[in-house]
Coordinates of C-alpha atoms in Angstrom, one line a residue:
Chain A
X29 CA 0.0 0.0 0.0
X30 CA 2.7 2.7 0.8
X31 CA 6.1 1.6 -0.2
X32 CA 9.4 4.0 0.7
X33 CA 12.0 3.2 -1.2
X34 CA 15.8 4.4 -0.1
X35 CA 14.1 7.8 0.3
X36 CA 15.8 10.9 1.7
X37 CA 14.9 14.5 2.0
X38 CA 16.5 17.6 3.5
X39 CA 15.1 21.6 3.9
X40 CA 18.7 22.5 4.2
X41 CA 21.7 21.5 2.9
X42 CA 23.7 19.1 4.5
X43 CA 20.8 18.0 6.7
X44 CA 18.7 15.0 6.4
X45 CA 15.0 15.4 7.5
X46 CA 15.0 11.9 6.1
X47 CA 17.7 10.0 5.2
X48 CA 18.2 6.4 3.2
X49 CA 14.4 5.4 4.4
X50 CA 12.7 2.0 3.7
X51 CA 9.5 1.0 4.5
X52 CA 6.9 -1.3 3.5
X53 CA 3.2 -0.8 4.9
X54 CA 1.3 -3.4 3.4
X55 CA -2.5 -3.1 2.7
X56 CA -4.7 -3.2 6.2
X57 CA -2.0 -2.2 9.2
X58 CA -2.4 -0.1 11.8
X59 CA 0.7 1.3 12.4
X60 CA 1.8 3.9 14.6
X61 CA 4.7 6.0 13.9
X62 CA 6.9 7.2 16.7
X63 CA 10.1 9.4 17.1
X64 CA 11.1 12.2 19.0
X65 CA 10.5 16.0 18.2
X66 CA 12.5 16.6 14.6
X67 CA 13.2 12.8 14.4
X68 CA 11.3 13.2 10.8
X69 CA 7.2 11.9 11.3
X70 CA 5.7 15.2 9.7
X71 CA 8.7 14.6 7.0
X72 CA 7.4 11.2 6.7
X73 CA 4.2 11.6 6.5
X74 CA 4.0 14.9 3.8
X75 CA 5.9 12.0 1.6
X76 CA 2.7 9.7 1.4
X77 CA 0.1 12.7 0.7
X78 CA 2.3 14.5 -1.9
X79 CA 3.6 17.5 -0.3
X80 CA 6.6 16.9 -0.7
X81 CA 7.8 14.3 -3.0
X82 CA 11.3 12.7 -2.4
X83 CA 14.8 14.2 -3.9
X84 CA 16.0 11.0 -4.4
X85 CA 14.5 7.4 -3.7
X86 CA 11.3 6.8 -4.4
X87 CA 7.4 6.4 -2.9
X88 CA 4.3 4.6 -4.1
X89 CA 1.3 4.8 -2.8
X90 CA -0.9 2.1 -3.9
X91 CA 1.1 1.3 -7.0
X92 CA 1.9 4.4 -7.9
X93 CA 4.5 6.5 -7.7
X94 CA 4.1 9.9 -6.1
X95 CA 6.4 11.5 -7.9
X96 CA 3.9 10.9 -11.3
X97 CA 0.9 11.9 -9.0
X98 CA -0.8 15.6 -7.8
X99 CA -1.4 16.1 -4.2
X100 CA -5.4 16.2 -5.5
X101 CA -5.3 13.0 -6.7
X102 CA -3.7 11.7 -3.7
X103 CA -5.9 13.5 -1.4
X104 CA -8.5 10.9 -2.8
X105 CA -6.4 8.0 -1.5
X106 CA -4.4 9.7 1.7
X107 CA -7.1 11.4 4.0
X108 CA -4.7 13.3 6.0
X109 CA -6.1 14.5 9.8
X110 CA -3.6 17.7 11.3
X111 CA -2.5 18.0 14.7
X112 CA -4.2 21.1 15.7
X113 CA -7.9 21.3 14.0
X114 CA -7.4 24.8 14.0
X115 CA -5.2 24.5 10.9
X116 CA -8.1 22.6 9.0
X117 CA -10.9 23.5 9.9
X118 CA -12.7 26.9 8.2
X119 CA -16.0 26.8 6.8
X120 CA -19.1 28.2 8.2
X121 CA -21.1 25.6 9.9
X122 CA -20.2 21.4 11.1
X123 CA -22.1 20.7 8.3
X124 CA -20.4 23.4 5.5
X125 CA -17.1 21.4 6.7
X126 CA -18.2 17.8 6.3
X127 CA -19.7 18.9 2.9
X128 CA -16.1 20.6 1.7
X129 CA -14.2 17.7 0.4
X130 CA -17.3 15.7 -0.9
X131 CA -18.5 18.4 -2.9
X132 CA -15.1 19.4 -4.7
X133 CA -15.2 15.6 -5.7
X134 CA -17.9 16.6 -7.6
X135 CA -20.5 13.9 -5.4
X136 CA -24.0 14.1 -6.2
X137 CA -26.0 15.8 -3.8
X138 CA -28.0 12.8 -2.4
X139 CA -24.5 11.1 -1.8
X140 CA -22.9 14.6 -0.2
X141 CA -26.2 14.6 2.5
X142 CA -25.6 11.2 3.2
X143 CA -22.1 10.9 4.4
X144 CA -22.4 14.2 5.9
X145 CA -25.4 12.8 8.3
X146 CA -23.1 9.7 8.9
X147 CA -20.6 12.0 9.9
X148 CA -22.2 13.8 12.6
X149 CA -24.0 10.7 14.0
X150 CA -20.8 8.7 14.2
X151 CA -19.1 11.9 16.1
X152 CA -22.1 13.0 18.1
X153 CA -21.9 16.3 16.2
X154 CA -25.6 16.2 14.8
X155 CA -27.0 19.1 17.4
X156 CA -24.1 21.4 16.2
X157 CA -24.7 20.9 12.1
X158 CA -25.6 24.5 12.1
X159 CA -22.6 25.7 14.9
X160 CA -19.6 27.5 13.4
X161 CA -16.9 25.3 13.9
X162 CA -15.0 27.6 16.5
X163 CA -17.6 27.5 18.9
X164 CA -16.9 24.1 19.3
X165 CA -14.8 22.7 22.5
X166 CA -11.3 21.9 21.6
X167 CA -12.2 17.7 22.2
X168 CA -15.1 18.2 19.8
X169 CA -13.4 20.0 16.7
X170 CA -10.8 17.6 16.6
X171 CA -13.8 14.8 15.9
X172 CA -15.0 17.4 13.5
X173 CA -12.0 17.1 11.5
X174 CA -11.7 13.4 11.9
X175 CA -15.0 13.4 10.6
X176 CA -14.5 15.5 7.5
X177 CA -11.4 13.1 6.8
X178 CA -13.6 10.3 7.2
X179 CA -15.8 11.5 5.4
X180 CA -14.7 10.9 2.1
X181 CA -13.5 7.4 3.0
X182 CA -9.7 7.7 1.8
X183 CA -7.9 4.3 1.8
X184 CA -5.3 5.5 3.8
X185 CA -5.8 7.6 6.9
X186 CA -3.1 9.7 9.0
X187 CA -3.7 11.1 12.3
X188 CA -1.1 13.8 13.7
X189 CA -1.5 13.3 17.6
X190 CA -4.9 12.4 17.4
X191 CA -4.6 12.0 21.4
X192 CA -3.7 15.8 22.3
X193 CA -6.0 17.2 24.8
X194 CA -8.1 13.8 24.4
X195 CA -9.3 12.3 28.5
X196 CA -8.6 8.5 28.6
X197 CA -12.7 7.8 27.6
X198 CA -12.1 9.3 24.4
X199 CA -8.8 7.9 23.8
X200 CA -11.0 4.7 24.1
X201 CA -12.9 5.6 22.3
X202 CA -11.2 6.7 19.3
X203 CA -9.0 3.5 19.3
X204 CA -12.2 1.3 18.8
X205 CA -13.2 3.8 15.6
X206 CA -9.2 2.8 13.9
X207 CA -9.8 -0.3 15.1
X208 CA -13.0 -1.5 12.9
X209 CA -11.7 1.2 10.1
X210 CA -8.6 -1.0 10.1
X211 CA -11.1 -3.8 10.1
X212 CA -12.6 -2.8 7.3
X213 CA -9.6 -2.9 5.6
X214 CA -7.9 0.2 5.7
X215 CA -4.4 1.5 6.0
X216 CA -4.3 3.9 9.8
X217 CA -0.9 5.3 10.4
X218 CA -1.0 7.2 13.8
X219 CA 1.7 9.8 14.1
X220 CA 2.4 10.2 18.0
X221 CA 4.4 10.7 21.1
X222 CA 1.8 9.2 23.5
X223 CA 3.0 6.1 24.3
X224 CA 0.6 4.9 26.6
X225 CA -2.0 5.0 23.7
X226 CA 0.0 3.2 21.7
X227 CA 1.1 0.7 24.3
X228 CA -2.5 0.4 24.7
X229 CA -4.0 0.0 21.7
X230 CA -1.8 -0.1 18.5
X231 CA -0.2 -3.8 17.4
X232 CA 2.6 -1.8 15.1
X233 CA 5.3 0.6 15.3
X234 CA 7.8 2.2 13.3
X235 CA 10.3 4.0 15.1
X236 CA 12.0 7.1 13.1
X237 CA 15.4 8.7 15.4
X238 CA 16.9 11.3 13.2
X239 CA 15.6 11.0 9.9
X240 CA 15.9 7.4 10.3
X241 CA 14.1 3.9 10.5
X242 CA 15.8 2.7 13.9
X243 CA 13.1 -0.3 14.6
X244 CA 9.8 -1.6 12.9
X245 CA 8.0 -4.5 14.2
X246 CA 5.5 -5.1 17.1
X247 CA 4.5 -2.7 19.8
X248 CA 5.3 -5.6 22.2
X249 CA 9.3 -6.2 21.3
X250 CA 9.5 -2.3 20.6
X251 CA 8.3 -0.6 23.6
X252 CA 9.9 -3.1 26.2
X253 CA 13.5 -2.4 24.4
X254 CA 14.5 -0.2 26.6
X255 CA 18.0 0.8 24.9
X256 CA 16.0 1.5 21.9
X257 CA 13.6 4.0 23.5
X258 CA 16.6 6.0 25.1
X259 CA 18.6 6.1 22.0
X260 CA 15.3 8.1 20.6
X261 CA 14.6 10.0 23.4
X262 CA 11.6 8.4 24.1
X263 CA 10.3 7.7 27.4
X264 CA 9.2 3.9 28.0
X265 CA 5.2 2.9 28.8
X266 CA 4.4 2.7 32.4
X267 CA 3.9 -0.6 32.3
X268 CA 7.4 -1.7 30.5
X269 CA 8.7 0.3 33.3
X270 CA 6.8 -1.8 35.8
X271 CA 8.1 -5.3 34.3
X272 CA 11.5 -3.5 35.0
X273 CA 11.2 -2.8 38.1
X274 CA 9.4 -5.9 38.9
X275 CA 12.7 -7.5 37.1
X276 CA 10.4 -9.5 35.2
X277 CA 12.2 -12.2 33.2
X278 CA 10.0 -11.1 30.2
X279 CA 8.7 -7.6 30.0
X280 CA 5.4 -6.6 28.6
X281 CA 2.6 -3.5 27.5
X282 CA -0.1 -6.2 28.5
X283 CA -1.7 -5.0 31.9
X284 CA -3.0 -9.1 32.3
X285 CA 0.7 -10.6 32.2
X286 CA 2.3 -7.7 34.5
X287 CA -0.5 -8.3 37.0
X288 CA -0.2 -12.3 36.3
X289 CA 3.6 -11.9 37.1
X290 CA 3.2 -9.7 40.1
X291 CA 0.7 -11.9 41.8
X292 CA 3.5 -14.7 41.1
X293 CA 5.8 -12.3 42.9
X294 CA 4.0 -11.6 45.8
X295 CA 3.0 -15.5 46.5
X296 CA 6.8 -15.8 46.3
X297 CA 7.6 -13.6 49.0
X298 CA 4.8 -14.3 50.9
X299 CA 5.8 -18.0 51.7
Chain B
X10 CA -3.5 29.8 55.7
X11 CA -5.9 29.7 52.9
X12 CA -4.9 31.6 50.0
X13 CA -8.1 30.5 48.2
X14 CA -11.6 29.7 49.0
X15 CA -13.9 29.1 46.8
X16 CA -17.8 28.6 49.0
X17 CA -20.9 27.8 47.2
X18 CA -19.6 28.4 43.7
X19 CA -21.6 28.2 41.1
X20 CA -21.5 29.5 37.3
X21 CA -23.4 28.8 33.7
X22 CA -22.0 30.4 30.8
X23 CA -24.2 32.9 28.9
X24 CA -26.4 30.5 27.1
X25 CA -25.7 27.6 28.1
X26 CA -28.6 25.1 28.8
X27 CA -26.9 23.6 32.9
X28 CA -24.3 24.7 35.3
X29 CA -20.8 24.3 34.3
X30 CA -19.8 24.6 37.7
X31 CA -22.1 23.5 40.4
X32 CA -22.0 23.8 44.3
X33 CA -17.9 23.7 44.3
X34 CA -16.7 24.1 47.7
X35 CA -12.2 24.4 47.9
X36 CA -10.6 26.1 49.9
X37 CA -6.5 25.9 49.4
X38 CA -3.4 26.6 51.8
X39 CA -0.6 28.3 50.6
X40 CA 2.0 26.5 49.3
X41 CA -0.6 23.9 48.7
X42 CA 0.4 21.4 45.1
X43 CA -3.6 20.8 44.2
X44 CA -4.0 18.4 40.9
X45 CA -7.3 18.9 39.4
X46 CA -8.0 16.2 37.6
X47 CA -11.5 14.6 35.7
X48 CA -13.3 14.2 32.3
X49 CA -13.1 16.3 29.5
X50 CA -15.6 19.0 29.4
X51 CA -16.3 18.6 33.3
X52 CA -15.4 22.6 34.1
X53 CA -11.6 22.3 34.9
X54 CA -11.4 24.9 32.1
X55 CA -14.0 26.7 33.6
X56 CA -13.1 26.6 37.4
X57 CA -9.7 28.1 36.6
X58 CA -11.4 30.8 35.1
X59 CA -13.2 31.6 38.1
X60 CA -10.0 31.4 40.6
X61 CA -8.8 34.4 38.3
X62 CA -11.6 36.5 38.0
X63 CA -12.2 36.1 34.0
X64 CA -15.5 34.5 34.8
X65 CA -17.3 36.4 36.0
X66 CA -15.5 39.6 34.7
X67 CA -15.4 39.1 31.0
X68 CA -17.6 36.3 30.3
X69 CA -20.7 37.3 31.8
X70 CA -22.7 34.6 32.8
X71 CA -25.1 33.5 35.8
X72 CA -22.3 33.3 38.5
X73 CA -23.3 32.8 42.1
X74 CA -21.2 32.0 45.5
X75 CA -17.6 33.5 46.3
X76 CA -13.8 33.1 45.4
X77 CA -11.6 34.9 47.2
X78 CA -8.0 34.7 45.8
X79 CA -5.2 36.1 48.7
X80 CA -7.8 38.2 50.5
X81 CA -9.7 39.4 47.4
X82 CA -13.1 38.7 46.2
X83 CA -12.9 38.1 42.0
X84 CA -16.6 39.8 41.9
X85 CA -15.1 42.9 43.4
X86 CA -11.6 43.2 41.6
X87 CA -10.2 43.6 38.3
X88 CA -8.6 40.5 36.4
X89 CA -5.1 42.9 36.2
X90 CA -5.1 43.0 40.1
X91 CA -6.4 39.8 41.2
X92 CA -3.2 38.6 37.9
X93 CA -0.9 39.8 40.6
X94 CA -1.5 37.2 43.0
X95 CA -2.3 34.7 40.8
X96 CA -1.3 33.5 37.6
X97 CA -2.6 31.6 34.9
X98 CA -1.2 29.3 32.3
X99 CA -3.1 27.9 29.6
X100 CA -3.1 25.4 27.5
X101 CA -2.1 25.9 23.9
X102 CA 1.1 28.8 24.6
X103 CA 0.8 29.7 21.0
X104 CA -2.5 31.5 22.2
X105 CA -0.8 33.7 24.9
X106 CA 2.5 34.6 23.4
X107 CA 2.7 37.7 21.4
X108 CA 6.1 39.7 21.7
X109 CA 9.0 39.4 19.3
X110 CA 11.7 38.0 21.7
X111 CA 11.5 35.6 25.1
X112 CA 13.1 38.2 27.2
X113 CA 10.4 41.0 25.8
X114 CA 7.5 38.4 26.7
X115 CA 8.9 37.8 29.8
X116 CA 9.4 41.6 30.6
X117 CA 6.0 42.5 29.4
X118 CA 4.0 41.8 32.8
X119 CA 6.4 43.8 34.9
X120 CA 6.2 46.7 32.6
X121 CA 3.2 46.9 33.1
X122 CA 3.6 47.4 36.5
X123 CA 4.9 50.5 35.8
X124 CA 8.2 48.9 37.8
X125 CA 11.8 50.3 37.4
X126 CA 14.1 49.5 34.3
X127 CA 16.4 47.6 37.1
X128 CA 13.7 46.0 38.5
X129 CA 11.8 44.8 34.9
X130 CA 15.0 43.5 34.0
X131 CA 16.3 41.5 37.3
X132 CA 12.2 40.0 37.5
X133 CA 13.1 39.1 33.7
X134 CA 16.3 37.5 33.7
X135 CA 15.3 35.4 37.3
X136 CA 12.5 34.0 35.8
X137 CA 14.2 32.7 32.7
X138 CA 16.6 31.1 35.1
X139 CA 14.0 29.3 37.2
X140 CA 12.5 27.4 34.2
X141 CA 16.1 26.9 32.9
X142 CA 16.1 29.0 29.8
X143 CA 18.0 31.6 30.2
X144 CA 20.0 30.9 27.0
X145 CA 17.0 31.6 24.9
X146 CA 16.1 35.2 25.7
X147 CA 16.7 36.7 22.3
X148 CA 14.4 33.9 20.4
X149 CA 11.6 34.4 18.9
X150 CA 8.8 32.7 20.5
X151 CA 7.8 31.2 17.4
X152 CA 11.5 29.5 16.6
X153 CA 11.3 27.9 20.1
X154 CA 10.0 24.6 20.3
X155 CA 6.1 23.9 22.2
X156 CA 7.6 23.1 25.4
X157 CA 9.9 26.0 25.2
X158 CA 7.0 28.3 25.1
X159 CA 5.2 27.1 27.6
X160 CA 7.9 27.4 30.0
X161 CA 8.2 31.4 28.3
X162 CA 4.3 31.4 29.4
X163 CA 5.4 30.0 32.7
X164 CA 7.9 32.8 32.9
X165 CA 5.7 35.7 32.0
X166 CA 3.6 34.7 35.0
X167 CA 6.8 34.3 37.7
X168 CA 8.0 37.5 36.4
X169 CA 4.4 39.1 37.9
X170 CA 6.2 37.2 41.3
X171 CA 2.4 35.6 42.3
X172 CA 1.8 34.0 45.0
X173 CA -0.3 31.3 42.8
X174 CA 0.3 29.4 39.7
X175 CA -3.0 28.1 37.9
X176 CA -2.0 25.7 35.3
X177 CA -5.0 24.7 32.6
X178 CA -3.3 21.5 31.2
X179 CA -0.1 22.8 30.5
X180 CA 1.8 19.7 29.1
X181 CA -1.7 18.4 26.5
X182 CA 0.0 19.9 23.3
X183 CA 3.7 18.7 24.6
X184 CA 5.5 15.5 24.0
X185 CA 6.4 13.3 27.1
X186 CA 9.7 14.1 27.7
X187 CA 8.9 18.1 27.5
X188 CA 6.3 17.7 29.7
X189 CA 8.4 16.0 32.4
X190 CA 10.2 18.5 32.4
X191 CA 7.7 21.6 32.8
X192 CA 5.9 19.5 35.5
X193 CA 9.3 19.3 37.4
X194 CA 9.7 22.8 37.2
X195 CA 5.9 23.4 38.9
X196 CA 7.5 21.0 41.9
X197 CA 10.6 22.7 42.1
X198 CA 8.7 26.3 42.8
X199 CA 6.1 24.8 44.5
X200 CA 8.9 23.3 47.1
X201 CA 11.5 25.7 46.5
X202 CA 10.0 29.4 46.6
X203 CA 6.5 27.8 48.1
X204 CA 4.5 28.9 45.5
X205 CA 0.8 27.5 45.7
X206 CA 0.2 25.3 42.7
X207 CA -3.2 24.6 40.8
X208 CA -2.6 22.4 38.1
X209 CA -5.4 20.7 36.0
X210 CA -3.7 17.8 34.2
X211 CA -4.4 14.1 32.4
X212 CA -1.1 12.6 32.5
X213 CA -1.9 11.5 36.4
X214 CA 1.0 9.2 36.3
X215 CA 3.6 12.2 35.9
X216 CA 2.3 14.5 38.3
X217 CA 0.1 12.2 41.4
X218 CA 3.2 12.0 43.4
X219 CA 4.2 15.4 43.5
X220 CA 0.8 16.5 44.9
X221 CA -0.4 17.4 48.0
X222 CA -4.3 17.0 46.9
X223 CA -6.1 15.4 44.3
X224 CA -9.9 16.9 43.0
X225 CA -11.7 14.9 40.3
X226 CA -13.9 17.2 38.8
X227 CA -17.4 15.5 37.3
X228 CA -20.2 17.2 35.4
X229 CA -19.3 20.7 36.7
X230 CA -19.4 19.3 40.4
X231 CA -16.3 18.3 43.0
X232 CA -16.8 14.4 43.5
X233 CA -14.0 13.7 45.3
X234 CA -10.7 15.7 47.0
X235 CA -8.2 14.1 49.0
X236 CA -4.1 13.2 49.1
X237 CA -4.0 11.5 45.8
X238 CA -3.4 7.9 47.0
X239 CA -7.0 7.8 48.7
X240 CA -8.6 9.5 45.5
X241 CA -7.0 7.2 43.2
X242 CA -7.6 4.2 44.7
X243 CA -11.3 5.1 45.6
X244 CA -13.6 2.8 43.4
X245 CA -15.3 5.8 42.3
X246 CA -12.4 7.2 40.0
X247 CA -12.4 3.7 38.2
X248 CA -16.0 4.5 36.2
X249 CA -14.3 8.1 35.4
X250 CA -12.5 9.1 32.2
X251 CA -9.5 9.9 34.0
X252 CA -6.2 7.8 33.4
X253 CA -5.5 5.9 36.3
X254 CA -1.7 5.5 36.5
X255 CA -1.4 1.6 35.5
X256 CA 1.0 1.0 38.7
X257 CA -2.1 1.9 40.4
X258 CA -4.4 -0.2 38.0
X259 CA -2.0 -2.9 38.8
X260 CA -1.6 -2.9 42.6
X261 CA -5.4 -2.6 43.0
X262 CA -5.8 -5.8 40.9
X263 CA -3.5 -7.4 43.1
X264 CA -6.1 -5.7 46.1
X265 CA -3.4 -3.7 47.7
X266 CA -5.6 -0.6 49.0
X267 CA -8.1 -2.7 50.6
X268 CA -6.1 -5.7 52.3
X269 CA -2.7 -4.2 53.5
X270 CA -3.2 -0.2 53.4
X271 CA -0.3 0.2 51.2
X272 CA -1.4 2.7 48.4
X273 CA 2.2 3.1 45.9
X274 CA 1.3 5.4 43.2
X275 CA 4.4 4.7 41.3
X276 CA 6.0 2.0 39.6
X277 CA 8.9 2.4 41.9
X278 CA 6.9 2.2 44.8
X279 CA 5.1 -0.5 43.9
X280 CA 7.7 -2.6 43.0
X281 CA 9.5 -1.6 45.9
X282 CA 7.0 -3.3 48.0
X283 CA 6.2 -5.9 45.8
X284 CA 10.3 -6.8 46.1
X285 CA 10.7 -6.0 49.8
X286 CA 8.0 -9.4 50.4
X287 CA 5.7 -6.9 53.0
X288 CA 2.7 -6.8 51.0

């Protein structure tokens, strides 16, 4: 599905915002991509949508190459979801946003209604369709532009910190919605620093340090390597912490084998 | 001493339909750390608002009870005054910084104070020391990185020396190792210089320990306040939105709270007693 191919990039010379990268995201992952401030995600991630196309190597994004492709046309395929929802989000009313994309790809209007009404009931957004988006809470425009995203049902979704400002019900709550979108067979890349969300909920990482792959594999081996996480300045999930403090002979994310292992621990001492 | 105290408080923004704050009752020593923690859109936002005076004073509103901030009552002072004693951060520090360099941002407050050159500059340069950047005083606050700025913010507000720091989820926009560091700046002055500390934050792991009290805020009301081991390992937090530090998750699984007392909030601590054998 996305395929980087001994890409690098710089904005300046003599320093790589992406150097020598290979990657190879198959068709339904759900991957989340971690690294430390400047390590290279954003980089990364303007490389699958067409912003910025690579100055040497080479990407493809569902067979083809982006170099050969607009950012339009990609938009179709890459649904792209920013950070801060202040940078996306513009029009006059919840449903004016949800509308935007559908209707520049030229939808008919039945179809446009449809997906917008989808839209709001998926997000609970239905009792602000005629709100400007600003008067929104901070929580509920970045569903709104989630939902506009979603809206036009790109193959591939990206999510810059998704989990900023987000309480640990929503954080739920938005993992089950990549979940069965992942289910449904498409590609979620999660761009993110919160580690406990990703410990939590995503199977996949790939680790950029420096405009470099460093790791790529599960969420499991990745986030218990504790060399690995310092040499990216990264700090470890509580509970790989936990299994190293507990010395645990095999240290884990999973909340049921840490607690398993404790218990173990504390018949030990106990007798 | 109580530096706040906050009786009977209740407040509904101008249209809206229920209380955002109902019934809150705090009252806060100084030198008191106070983590407010709860849900999102359960009035943190909106109580911090009322301990400096912006509700009711610019936001209008149906605002009834009292908050008295260092001997003054919001409803009766300005925001500038009542900014003296207390300052607040905010969330997003894109939104509050507006000056070309650090050292002007951090100047501006004092300034406006109508304070000496001497003065401006000594209350400058000391707070860009306390939060450790110094170094970047002739940045712009654009070129800095997010948790850069939000220790300028933090600055700006030390520079106005108050006696309390309000801090509206400081760390939600930062990454984890930026925010470990801001939140170990709030303990330092909070131990330190004893300044009073009101910090509404998620990341509960990070920041339980360091408190002195725990609020969980629900539905505009104040369900629970208390040192933050008995608050966490109440059953009523479990049903909450609130991240429950997983050490915590853990040892209540293994029914620490209830059968020996022992209430670790860390990882640390837990293991420390799971180790030491005198569970």
């Amino acid at each position: 599905m996305i395929l980087f191919e001994d890409v690098s990039y710089s904005y300046s010379p003599g320093r790589y915002a992406l150097e020598h990268v290979n990657l190879d995201i198959g068709g339904a992952e759900l991957v989340a991509i971690l690294g430390e401030n400047g390590a290279g995600k954003t980089t990364l991630v303007k490389h699958i949508n067409g912003l910025l196309k690579p100055q040497s190597g080479r990407v493809t994004v569902s067979g083809a190459d982006t170099k050969n492709s607009t950012v339009a046309a990609l938009a179709r395929k890459v649904g792209l979801v920013f950070q801060n929802p202040d940078h996306q989000l513009f029009a006059e009313t919840v449903e004016k946003e949800l509308a935007f994309a559908l209707v520049n790809f030229a939808m008919p209007p039945d179809e446009v209604s449809r997906r917008v009404d989808w839209a709001m009931k998926e997000f609970e957004l239905t009792q602000y369709r005629d709100r400007p988006p600003f008067m929104l809470s901070g929580g509920e425009r970045k569903r709104l532009a989630l939902a506009s995203v979603l809206c036009y049902d790109p193959q591939i979704l990206i999510l810059d910190e998704p989990t900023t400002g987000q309480d640990s019900r929503q954080k739920i709550r938005l993992a089950s919605l990549l979940k069965r979108l992942n289910g449904e067979g498409k590609t979620v890349l999660v761009v993110t620093h919160d580690m406990e969300f990703v410990a939590d909920f995503i199977p996949k990482v790939v680790m950029l340090s420096k405009g470099r792959v460093i790791a790529e594999g599960s969420a499991e081996e990745i986030l218990t390597n504790r060399e690995l996480l310092m040499g990216a300045s990264l700090l470890p999930p509580q509970l790989a912490e936990l299994s190293w403090d507990l010395a645990l002979q095999r240290p884990t994310i999973d909340l049921e084998q840490v607690v398993s292992a404790a218990s173990k621990l504390v018949g030990g001492s106990q007798r | 001493m109580a530096i706040i105290e906050v009786q009977g408080l209740s407040y509904s923004y101008p249209d809206s339909p229920k209380p955002n704050i109902l019934d809150v009752n705090l009252t806060v020593d100084e030198g008191e750390f106070v983590l407010i923690t709860g849900p999102s859109g359960c009035g943190k936002t909106t109580l911090c608002r009322c301990l400096n005076g912006l509700i009711p004073n610019s936001y209008g509103g149906a605002f009834s009870g009292r908050v008295v901030v260092d001997g003054l009552l919001t409803t009766e002072h300005p925001v500038y005054e009542i900014a003296q004693r207390l300052g607040l951060v905010f969330q997003n520090p894109e939104n509050e910084l507006f000056c070309t360099t650090v050292e002007r941002e951090v100047a501006f407050g004092p300034e406006n104070l109508a304070l000496p050159r001497g003065e401006v500059r000594s209350r400058a340069e000391e707070a860009l020391g306390v939060v450790g950047i110094s170094h970047l005083w002739d940045k712009s606050p654009e070129e800095i990185s997010g948790g850069e700025q939000q220790k300028v913010a933090i600055a700006a507000l030390l520079a106005m020396k108050p006696r309390v720091l309000v801090l509206d989820e400081p760390t939600a926009n930062l990454d984890p190792l930026s925010a470990r560091s801001v939140l170990n700046i709030l303990a330092k002055l909070n131990t330190e210089s004893g300044v009073t500390i009101i910090l509404v934050e998620h990341r509960l792991e990070m920041v339980a320990h360091m408190a002195d009290r725990c609020a969980v805020l629900d539905d505009g009301k104040l369900l629970l306040i208390g040192e933050p081991d008995e608050v966490l390992y109440s059953e009523a937090v479990d049903r909450m939105g609130i991240g429950i530090p997983k050490a915590v998750k853990v040892a209540k699984r293994l029914s620490f709270g209830s059968k020996s007392g022992k209430k670790p909030l860390s990882s640390r601590d837990l293991a420390d007693i799971i180790r030491g054998g005198k569970q």
